[in-house]
PDB file of C-alpha atoms in Angstrom:
ATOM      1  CA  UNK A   1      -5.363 -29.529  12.038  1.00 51.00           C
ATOM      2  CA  UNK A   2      -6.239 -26.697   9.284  1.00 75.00           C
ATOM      3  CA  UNK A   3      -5.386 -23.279  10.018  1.00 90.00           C
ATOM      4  CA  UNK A   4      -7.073 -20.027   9.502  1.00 94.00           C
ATOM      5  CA  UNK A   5      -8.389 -19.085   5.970  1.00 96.00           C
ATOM      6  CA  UNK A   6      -7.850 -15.004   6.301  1.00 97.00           C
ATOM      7  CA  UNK A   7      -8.285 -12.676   3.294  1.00 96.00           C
ATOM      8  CA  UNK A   8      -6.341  -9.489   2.134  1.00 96.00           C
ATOM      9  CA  UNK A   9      -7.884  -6.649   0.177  1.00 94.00           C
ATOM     10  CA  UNK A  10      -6.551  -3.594  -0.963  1.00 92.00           C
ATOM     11  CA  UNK A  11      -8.408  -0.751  -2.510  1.00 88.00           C
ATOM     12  CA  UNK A  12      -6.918   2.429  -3.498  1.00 81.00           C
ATOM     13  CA  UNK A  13      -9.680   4.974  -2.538  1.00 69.00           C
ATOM     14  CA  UNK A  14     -12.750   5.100  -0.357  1.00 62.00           C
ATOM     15  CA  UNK A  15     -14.729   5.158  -3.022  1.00 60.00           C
ATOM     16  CA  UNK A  16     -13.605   1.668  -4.423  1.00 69.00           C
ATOM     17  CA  UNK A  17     -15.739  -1.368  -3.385  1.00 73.00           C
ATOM     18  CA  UNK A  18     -13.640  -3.917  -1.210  1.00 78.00           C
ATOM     19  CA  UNK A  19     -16.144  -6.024  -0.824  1.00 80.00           C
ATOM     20  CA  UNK A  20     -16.239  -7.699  -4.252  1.00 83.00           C
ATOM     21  CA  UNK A  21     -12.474  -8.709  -4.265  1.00 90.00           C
ATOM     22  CA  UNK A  22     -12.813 -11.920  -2.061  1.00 91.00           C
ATOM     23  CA  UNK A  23     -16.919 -12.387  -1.847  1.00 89.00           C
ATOM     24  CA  UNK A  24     -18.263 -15.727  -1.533  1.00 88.00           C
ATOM     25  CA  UNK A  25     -14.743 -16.993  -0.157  1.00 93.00           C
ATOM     26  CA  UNK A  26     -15.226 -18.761   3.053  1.00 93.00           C
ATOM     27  CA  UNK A  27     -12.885 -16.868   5.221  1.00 95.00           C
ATOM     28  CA  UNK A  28     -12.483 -16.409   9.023  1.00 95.00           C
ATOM     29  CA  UNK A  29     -11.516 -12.864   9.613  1.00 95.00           C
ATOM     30  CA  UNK A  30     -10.461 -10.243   6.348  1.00 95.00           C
ATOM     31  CA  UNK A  31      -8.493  -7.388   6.745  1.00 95.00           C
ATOM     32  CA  UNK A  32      -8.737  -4.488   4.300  1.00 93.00           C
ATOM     33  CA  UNK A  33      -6.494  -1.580   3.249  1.00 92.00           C
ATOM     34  CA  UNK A  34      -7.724   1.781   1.784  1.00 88.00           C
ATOM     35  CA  UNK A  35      -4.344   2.605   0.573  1.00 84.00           C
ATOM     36  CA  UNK A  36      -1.904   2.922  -2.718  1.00 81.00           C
ATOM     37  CA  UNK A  37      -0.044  -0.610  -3.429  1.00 77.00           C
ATOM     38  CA  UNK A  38       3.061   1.290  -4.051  1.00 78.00           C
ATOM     39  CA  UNK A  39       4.643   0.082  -1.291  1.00 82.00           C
ATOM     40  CA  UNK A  40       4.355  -2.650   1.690  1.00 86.00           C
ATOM     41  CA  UNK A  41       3.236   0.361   4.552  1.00 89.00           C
ATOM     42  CA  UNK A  42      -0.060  -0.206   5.174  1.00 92.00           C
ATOM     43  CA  UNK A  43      -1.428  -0.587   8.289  1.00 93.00           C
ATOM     44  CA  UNK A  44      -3.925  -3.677   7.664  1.00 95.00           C
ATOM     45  CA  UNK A  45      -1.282  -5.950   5.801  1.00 95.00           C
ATOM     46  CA  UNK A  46       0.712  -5.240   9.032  1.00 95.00           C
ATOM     47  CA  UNK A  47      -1.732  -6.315  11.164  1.00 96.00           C
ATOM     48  CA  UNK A  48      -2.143  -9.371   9.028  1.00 96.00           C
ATOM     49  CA  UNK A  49       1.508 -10.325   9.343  1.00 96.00           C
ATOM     50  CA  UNK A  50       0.937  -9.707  13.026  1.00 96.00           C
ATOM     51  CA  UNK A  51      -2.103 -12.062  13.208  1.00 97.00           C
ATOM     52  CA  UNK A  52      -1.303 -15.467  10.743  1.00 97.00           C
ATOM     53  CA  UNK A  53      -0.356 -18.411  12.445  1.00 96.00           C
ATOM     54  CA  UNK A  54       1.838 -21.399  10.977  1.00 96.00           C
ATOM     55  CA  UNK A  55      -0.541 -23.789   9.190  1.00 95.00           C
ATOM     56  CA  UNK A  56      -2.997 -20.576   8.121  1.00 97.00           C
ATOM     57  CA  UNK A  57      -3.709 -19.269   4.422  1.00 97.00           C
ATOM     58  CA  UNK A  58      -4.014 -15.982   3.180  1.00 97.00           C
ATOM     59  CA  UNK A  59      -6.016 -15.478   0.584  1.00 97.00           C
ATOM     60  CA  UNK A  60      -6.029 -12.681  -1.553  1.00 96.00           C
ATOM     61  CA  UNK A  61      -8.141 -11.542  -4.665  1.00 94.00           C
ATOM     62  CA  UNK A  62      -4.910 -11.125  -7.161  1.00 91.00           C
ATOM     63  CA  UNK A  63      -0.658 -10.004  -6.716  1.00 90.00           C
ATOM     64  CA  UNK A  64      -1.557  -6.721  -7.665  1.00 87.00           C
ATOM     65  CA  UNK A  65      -3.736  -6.514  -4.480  1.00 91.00           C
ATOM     66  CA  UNK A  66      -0.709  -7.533  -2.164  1.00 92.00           C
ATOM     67  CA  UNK A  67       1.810  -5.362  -3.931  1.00 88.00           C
ATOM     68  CA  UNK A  68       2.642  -3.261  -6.930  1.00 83.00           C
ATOM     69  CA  UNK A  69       6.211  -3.463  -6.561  1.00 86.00           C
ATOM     70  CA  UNK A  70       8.232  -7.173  -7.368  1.00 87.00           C
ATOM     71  CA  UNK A  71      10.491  -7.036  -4.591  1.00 90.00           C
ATOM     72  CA  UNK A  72       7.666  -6.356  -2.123  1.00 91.00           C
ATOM     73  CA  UNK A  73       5.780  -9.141  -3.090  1.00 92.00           C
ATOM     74  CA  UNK A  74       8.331 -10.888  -3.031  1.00 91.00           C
ATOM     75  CA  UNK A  75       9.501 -10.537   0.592  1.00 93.00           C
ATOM     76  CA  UNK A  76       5.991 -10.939   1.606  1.00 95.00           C
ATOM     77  CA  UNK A  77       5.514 -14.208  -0.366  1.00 94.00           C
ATOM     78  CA  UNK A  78       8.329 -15.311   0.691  1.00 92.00           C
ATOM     79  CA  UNK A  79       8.285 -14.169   4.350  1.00 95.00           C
ATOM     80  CA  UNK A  80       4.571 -15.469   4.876  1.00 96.00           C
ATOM     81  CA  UNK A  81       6.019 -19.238   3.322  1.00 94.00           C
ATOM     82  CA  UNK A  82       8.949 -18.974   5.443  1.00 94.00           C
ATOM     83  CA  UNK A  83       6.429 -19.123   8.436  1.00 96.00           C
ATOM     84  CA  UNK A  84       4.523 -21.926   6.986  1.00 95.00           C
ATOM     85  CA  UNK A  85       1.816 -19.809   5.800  1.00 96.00           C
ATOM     86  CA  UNK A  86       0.504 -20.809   2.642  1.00 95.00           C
ATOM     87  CA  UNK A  87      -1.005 -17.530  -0.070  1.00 96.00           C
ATOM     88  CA  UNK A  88      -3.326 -18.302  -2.151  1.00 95.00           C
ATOM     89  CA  UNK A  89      -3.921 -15.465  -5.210  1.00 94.00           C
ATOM     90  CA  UNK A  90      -7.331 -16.100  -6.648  1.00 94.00           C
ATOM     91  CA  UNK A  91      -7.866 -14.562  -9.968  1.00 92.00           C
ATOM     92  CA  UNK A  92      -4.113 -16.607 -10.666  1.00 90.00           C
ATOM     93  CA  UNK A  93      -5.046 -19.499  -9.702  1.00 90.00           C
ATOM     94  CA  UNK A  94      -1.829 -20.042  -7.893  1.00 90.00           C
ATOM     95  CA  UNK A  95      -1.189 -20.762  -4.393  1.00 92.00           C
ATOM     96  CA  UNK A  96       2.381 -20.566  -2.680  1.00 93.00           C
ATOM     97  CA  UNK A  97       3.551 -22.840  -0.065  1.00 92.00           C
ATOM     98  CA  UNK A  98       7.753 -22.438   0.537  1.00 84.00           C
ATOM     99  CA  UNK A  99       7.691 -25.847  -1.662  1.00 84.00           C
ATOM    100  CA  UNK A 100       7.204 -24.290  -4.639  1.00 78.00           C
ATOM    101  CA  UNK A 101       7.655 -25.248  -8.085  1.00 78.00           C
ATOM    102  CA  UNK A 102      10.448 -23.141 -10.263  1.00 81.00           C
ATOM    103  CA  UNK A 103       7.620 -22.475 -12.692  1.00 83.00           C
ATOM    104  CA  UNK A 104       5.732 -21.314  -9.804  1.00 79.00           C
ATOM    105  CA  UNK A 105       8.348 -18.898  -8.752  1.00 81.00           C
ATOM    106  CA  UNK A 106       9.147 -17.696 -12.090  1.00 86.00           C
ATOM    107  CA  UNK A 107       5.091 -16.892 -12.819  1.00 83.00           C
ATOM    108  CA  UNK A 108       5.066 -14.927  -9.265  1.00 82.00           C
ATOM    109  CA  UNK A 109       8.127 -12.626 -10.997  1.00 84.00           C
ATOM    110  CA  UNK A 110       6.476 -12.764 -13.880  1.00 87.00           C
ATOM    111  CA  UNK A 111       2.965 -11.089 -12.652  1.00 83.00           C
ATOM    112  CA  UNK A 112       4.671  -9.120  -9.814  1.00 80.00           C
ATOM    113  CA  UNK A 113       7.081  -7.454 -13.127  1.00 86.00           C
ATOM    114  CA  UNK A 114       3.350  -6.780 -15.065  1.00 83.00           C
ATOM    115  CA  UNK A 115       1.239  -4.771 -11.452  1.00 79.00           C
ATOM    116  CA  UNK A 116       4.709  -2.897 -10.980  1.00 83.00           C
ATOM    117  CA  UNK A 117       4.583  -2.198 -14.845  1.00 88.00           C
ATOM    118  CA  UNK A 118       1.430  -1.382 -14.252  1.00 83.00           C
ATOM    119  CA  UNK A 119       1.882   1.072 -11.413  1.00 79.00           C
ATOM    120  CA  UNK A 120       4.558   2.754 -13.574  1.00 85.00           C
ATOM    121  CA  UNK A 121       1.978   3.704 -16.360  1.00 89.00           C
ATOM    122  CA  UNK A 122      -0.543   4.993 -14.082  1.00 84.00           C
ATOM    123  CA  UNK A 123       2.062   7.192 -12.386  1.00 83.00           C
ATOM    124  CA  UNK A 124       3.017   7.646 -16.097  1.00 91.00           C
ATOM    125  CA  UNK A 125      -0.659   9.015 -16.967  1.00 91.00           C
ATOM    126  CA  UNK A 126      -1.104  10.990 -13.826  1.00 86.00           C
ATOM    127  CA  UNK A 127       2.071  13.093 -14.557  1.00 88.00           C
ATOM    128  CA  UNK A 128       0.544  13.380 -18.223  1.00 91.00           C
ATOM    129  CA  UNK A 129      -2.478  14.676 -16.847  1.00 88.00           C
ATOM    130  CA  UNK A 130      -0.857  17.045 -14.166  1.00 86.00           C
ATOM    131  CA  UNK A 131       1.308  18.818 -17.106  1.00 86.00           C
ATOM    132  CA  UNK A 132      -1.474  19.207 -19.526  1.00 88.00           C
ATOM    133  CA  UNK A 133      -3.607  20.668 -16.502  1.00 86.00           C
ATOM    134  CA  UNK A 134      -1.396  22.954 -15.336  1.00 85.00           C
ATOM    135  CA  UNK A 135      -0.732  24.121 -19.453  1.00 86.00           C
ATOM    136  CA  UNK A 136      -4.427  25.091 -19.181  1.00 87.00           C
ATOM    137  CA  UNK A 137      -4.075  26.918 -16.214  1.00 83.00           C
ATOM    138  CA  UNK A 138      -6.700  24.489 -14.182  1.00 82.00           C
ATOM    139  CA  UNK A 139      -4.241  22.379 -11.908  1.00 79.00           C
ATOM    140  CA  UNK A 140      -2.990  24.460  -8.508  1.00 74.00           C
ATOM    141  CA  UNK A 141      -1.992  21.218  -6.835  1.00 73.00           C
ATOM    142  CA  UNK A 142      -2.675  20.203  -3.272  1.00 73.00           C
ATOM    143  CA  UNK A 143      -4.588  22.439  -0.901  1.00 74.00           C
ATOM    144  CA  UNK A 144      -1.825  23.748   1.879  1.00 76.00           C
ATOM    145  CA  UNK A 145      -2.371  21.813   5.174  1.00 78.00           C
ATOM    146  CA  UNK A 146      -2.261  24.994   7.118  1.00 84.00           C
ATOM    147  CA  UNK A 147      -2.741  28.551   6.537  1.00 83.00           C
ATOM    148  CA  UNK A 148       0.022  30.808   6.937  1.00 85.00           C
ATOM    149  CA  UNK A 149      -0.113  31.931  10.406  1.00 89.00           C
ATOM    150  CA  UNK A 150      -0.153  28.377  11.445  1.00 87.00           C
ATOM    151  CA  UNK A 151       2.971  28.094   9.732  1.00 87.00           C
ATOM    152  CA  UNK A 152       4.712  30.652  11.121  1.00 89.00           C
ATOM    153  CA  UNK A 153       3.578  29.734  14.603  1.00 91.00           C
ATOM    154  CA  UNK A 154       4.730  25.860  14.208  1.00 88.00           C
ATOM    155  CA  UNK A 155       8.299  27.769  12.723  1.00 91.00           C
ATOM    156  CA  UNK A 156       8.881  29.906  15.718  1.00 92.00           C
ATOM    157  CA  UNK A 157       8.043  26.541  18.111  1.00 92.00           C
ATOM    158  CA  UNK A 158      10.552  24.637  16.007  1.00 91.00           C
ATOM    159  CA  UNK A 159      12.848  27.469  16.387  1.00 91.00           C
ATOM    160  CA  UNK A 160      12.507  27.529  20.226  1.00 94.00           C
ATOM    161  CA  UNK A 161      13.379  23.964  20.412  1.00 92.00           C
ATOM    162  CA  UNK A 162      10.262  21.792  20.698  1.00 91.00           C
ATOM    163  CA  UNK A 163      10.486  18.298  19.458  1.00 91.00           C
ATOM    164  CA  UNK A 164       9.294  18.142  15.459  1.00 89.00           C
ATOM    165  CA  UNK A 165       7.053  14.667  15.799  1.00 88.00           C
ATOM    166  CA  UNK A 166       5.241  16.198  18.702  1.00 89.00           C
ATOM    167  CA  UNK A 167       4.584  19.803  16.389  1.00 89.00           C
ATOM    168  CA  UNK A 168       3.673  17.677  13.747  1.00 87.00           C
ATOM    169  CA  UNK A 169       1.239  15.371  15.463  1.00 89.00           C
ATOM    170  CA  UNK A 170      -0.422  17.931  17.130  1.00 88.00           C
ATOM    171  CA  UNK A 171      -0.883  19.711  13.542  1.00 87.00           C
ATOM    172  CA  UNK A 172      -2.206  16.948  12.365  1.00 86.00           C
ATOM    173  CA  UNK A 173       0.349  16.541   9.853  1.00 87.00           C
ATOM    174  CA  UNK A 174       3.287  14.372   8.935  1.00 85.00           C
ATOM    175  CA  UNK A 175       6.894  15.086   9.629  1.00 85.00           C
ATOM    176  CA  UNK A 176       7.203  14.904   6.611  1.00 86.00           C
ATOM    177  CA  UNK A 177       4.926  17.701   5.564  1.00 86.00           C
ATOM    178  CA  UNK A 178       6.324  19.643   8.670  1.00 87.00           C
ATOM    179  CA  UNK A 179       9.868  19.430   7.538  1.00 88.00           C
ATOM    180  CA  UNK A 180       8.401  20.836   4.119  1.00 86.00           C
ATOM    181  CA  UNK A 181       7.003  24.021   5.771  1.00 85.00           C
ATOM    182  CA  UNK A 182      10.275  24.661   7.605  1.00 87.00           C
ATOM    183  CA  UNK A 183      12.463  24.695   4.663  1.00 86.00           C
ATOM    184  CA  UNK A 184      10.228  27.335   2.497  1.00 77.00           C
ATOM    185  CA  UNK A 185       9.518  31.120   3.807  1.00 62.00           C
TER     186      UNK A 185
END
């Protein structure tokens, strides 16, 4: 019996069109990420991974969709195949199955070594683009999270003991970003 024909798209902002990635596939359920490819924590590729059965194919528009980083799409390649869970990239043309070809394993390094290339020259650009903005005097970065009597409130909490994830979710920010605030006056 066939499995499950599921698609994967990734878009990196809201404003991007997912819909065009996989359209006219014939596909049982897709799952979509608004989120960087940088790395593998998203929260629709997870519930992907979750969801695939043995015998199923995931289908997704291109590598640089899946990942922008080799060794991520790697492992996910690889861990999907491992399962019996074949990954088919369309604008490739290649499909993976855990009985692959060595000239099918060396193009998947091969395109997963050009998106993380990729990745690095748009990080690359953005940088450029920060530096030149700031020389004019027009970049001021990020808006703060929270104003500076919510600061000094979460600070004096922190202080006094109360657990950091709970101060942090109830912000409405990350740890992360909480841990930030604490080290700076």
């Amino acid at each position: 019996m066939a499995g499950h024909r599921v698609g994967y798209v990734r878009v990196s902002s809201f404003d991007q069109n997912p819909e065009r990635q996989l359209e006219g596939l014939p596909l049982e359920r897709v799952f979509t990420d608004h989120a960087s490819g940088k790395d593998a924590q998203r929260p629709q590729l997870a519930a992907l991974l979750a969801f695939v059965r043995p015998g199923d194919t995931v289908v997704v528009h291109s590598m640089d969709r899946l990942a922008r980083n080799l060794d991520d799409l790697r492992q996910i390649v690889q861990g999907l195949t491992r399962r019996n869970i074949q990954i088919q990239f369309v604008k490739e043309g290649l499909t993976f199955t855990g009985e692959d070809s060595p000239m099918a394993t060396l193009l998947l390094s091969v395109m997963g070594a050009f998106a993380e290339f990729e990745r690095a020259l748009i990080r690359e650009r953005q940088r450029e683009g920060i530096a030149v903005a700031k020389q004019r005097g027009v970049y001021v970065g990020r808006k703060k999270a929270l104003d500076p009597v919510a600061i000094a409130q979460l600070k004096a909490r922190a202080a006094a003991g109360e657990p950091k994830a709970s101060l942090a979710r109830e912000a409405g920010i990350s740890r992360e970003t909480l841990y930030q605030y604490l080290r700076h006056d």
